[in-house]
PDB file of C-alpha atoms in Angstrom:
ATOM      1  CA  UNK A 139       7.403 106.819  96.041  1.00  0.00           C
ATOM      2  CA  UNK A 140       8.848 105.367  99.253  1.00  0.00           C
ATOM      3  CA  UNK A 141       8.670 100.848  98.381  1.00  0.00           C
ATOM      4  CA  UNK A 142       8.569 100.456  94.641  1.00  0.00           C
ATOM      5  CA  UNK A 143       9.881 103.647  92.671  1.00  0.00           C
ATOM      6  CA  UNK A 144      12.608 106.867  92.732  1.00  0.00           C
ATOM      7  CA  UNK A 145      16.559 106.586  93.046  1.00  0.00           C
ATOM      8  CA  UNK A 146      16.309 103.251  94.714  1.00  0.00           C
ATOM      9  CA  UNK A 147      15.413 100.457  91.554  1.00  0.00           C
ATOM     10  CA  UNK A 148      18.202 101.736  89.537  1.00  0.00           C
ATOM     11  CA  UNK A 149      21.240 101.773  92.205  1.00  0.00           C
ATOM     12  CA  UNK A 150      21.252  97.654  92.018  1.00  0.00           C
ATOM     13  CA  UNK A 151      20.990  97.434  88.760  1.00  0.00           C
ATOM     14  CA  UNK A 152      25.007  97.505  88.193  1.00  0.00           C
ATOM     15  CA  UNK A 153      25.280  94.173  91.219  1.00  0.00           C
ATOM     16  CA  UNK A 154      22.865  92.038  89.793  1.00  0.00           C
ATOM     17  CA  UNK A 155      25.247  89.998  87.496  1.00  0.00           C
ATOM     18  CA  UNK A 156      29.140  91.426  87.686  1.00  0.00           C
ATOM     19  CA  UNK A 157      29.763  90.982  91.165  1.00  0.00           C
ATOM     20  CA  UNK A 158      30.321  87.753  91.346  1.00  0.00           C
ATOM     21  CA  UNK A 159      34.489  87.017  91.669  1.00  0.00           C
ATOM     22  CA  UNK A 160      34.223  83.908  90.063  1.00  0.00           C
ATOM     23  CA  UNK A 161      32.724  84.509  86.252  1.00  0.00           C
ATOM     24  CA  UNK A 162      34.562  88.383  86.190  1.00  0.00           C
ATOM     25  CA  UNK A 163      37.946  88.271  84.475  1.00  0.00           C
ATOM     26  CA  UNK A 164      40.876  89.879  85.772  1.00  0.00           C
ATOM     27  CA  UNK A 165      43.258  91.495  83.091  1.00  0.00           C
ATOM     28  CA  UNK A 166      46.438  90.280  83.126  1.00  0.00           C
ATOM     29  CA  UNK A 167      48.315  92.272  80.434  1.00  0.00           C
ATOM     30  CA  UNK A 168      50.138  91.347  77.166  1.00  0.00           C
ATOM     31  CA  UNK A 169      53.846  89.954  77.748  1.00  0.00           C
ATOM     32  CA  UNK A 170      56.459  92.385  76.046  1.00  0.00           C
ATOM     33  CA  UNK A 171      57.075  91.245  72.378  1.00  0.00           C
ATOM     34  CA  UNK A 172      60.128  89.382  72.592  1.00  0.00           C
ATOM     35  CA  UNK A 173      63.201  90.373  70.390  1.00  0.00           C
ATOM     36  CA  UNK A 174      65.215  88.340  68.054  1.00  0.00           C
ATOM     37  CA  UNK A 175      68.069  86.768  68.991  1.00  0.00           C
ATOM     38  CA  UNK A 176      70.447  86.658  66.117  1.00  0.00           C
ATOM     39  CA  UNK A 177      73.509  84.823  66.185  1.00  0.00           C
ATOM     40  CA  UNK A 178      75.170  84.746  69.443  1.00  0.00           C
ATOM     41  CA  UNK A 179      78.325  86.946  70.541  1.00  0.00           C
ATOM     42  CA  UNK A 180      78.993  88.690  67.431  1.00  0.00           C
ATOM     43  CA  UNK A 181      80.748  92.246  67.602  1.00  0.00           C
ATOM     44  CA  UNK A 182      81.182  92.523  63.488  1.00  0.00           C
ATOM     45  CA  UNK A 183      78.019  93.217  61.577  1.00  0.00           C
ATOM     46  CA  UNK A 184      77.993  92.331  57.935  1.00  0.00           C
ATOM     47  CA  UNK A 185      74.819  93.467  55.916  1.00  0.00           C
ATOM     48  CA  UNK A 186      73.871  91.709  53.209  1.00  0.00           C
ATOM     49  CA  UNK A 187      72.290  91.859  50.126  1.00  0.00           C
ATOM     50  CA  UNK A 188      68.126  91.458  49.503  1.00  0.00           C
ATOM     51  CA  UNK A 189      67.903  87.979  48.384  1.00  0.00           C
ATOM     52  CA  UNK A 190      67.599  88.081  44.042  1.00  0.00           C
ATOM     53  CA  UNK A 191      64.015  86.409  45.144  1.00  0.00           C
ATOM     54  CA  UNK A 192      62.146  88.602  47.096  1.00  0.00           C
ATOM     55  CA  UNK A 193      62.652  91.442  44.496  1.00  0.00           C
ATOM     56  CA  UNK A 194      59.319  92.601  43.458  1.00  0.00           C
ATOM     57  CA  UNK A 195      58.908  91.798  39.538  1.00  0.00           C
ATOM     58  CA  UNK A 196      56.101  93.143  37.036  1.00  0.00           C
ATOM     59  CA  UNK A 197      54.766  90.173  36.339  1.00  0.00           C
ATOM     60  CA  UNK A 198      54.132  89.107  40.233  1.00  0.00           C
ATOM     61  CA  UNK A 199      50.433  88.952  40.566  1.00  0.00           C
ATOM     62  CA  UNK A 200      48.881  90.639  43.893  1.00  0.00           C
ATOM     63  CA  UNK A 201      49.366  87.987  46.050  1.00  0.00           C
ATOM     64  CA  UNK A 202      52.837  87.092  45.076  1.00  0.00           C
ATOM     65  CA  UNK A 203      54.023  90.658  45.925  1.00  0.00           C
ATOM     66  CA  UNK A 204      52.573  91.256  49.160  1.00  0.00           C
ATOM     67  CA  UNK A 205      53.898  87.983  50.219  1.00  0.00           C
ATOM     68  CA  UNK A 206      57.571  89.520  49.112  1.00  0.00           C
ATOM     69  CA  UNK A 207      56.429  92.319  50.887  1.00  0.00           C
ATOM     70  CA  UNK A 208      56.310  90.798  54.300  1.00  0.00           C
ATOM     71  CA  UNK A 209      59.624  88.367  53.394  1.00  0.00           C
ATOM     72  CA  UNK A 210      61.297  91.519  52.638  1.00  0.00           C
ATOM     73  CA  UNK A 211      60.348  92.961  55.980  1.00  0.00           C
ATOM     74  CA  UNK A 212      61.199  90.764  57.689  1.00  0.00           C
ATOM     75  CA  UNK A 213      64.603  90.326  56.219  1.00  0.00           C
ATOM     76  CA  UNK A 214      65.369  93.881  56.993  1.00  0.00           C
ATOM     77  CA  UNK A 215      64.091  93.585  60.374  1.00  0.00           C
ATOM     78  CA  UNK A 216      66.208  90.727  61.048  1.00  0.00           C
ATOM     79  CA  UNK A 217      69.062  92.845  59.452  1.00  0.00           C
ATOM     80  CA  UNK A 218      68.679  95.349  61.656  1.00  0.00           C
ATOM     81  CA  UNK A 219      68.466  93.080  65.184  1.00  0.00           C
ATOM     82  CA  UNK A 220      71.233  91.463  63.875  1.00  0.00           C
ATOM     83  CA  UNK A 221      73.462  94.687  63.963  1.00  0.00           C
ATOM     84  CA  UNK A 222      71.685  95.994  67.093  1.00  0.00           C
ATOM     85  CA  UNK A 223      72.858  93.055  68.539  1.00  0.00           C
ATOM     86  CA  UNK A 224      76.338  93.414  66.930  1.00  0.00           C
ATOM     87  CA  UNK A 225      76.661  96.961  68.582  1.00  0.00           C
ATOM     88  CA  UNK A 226      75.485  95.938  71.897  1.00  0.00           C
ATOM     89  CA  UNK A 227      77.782  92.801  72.021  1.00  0.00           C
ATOM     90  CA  UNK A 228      81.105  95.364  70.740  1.00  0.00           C
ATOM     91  CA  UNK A 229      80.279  97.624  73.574  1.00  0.00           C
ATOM     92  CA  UNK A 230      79.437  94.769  76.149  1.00  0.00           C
ATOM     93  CA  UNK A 231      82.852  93.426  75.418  1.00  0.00           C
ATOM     94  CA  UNK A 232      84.649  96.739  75.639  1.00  0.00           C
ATOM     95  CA  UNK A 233      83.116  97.007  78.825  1.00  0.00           C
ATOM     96  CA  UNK A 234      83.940  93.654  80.041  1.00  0.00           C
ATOM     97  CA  UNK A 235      87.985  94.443  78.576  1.00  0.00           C
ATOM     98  CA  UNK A 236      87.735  97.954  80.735  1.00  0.00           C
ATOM     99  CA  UNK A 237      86.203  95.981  84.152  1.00  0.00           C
ATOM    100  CA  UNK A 238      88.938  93.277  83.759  1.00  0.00           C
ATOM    101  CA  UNK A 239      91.859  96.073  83.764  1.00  0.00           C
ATOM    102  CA  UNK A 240      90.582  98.102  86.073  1.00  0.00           C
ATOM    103  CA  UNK A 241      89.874  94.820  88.975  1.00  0.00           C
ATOM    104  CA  UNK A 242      93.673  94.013  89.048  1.00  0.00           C
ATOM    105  CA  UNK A 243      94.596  97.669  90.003  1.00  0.00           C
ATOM    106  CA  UNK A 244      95.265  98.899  93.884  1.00  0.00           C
ATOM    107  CA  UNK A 245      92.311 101.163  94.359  1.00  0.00           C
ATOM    108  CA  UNK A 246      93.181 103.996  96.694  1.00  0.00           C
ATOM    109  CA  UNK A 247      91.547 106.870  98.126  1.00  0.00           C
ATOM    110  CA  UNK A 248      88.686 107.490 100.723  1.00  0.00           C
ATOM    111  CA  UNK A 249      86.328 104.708  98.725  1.00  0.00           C
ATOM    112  CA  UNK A 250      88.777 102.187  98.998  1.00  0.00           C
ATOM    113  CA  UNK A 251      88.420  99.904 102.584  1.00  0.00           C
ATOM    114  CA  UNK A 252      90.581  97.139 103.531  1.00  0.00           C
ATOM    115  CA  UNK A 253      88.324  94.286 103.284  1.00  0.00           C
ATOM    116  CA  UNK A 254      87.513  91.930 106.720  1.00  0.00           C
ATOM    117  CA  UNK A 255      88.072  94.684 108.871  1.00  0.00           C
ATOM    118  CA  UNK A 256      85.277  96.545 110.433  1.00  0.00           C
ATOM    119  CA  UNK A 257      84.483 100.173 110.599  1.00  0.00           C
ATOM    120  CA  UNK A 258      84.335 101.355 113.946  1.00  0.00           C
ATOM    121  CA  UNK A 259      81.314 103.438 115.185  1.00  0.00           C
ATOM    122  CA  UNK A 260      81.703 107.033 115.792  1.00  0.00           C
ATOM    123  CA  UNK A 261      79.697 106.756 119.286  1.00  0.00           C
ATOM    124  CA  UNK A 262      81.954 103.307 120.711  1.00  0.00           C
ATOM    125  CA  UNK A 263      83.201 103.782 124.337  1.00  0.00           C
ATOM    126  CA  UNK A 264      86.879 103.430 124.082  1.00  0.00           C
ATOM    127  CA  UNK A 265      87.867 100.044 126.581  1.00  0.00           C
ATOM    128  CA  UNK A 266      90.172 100.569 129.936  1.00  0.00           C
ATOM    129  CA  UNK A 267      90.590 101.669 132.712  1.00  0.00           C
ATOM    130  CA  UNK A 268      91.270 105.507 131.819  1.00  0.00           C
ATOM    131  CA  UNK A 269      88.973 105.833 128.672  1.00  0.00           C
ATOM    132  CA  UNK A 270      86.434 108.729 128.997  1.00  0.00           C
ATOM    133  CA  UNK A 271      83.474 109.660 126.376  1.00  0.00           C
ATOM    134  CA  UNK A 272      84.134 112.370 124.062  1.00  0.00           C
ATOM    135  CA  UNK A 273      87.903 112.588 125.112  1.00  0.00           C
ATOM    136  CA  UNK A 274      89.458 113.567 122.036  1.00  0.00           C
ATOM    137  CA  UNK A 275      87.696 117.548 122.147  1.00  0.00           C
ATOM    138  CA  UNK A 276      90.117 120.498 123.138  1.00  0.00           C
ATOM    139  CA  UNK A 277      88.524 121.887 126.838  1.00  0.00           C
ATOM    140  CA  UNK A 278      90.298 122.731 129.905  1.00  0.00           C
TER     141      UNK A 278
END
């Protein structure tokens, strides 16, 4: 048992040709599928029609309509990033119109700080002559 056989042979097996750093591949992950950018700014969406050519017809052989297929899915995909977009441009804008009133406008209440001037610390020492730590309790 003890130099050539039992639970000892088969432990090494797994080292013999994957530890090496050099030939083993790290994964790295797929990059997030990237989504269509339409047409710029636009807050209006307009649908439109299925182009007259991409209708499926009867006499369209096999490979003709699958090809239509994927044209016309494509189309509708690009349809609907389009008004995605549209929807998240009308909203970005309304936001943008809401941030622009509200900026000019005093804000007041407990939030609000006058800016360049430093909070003081609840623990600071008052300065002088007369100034005492924790002077402002009632005591006799």
């Amino acid at each position: 048992r003890g130099a050539g056989g039992g639970g000892g042979g088969g432990g090494g097996g797994g080292d013999g040709g994957g530890g090496d750093l050099a030939t083993h591949q790290v994964y790295k992950g797929v990059p997030a599928p990237k989504r269509l950018k339409v047409g710029g700014d636009v807050t209006e969406f307009v649908k439109k029609d299925l182009p007259k050519k991409l209708l499926i017809l009867d006499e369209d052989d096999e490979v003709t309509r699958e090809r239509k297929r994927k044209q016309t899915k494509a189309f509708k995909n690009k349809q609907r990033m389009s008004e995605m977009d549209a929807e998240q441009n009308a909203k970005k804008s309304s936001w943008m119109d809401f941030q622009t009133k509200v900026s000019g406008k005093k804000k007041t209440g407990f939030m609000s700080k006058k800016v360049g001037k430093a909070k003081e610390s609840m623990f600071a020492v008052p300065e002088g002559a007369g100034a005492r730590v924790g002077g402002g309790g009632s005591g006799g």
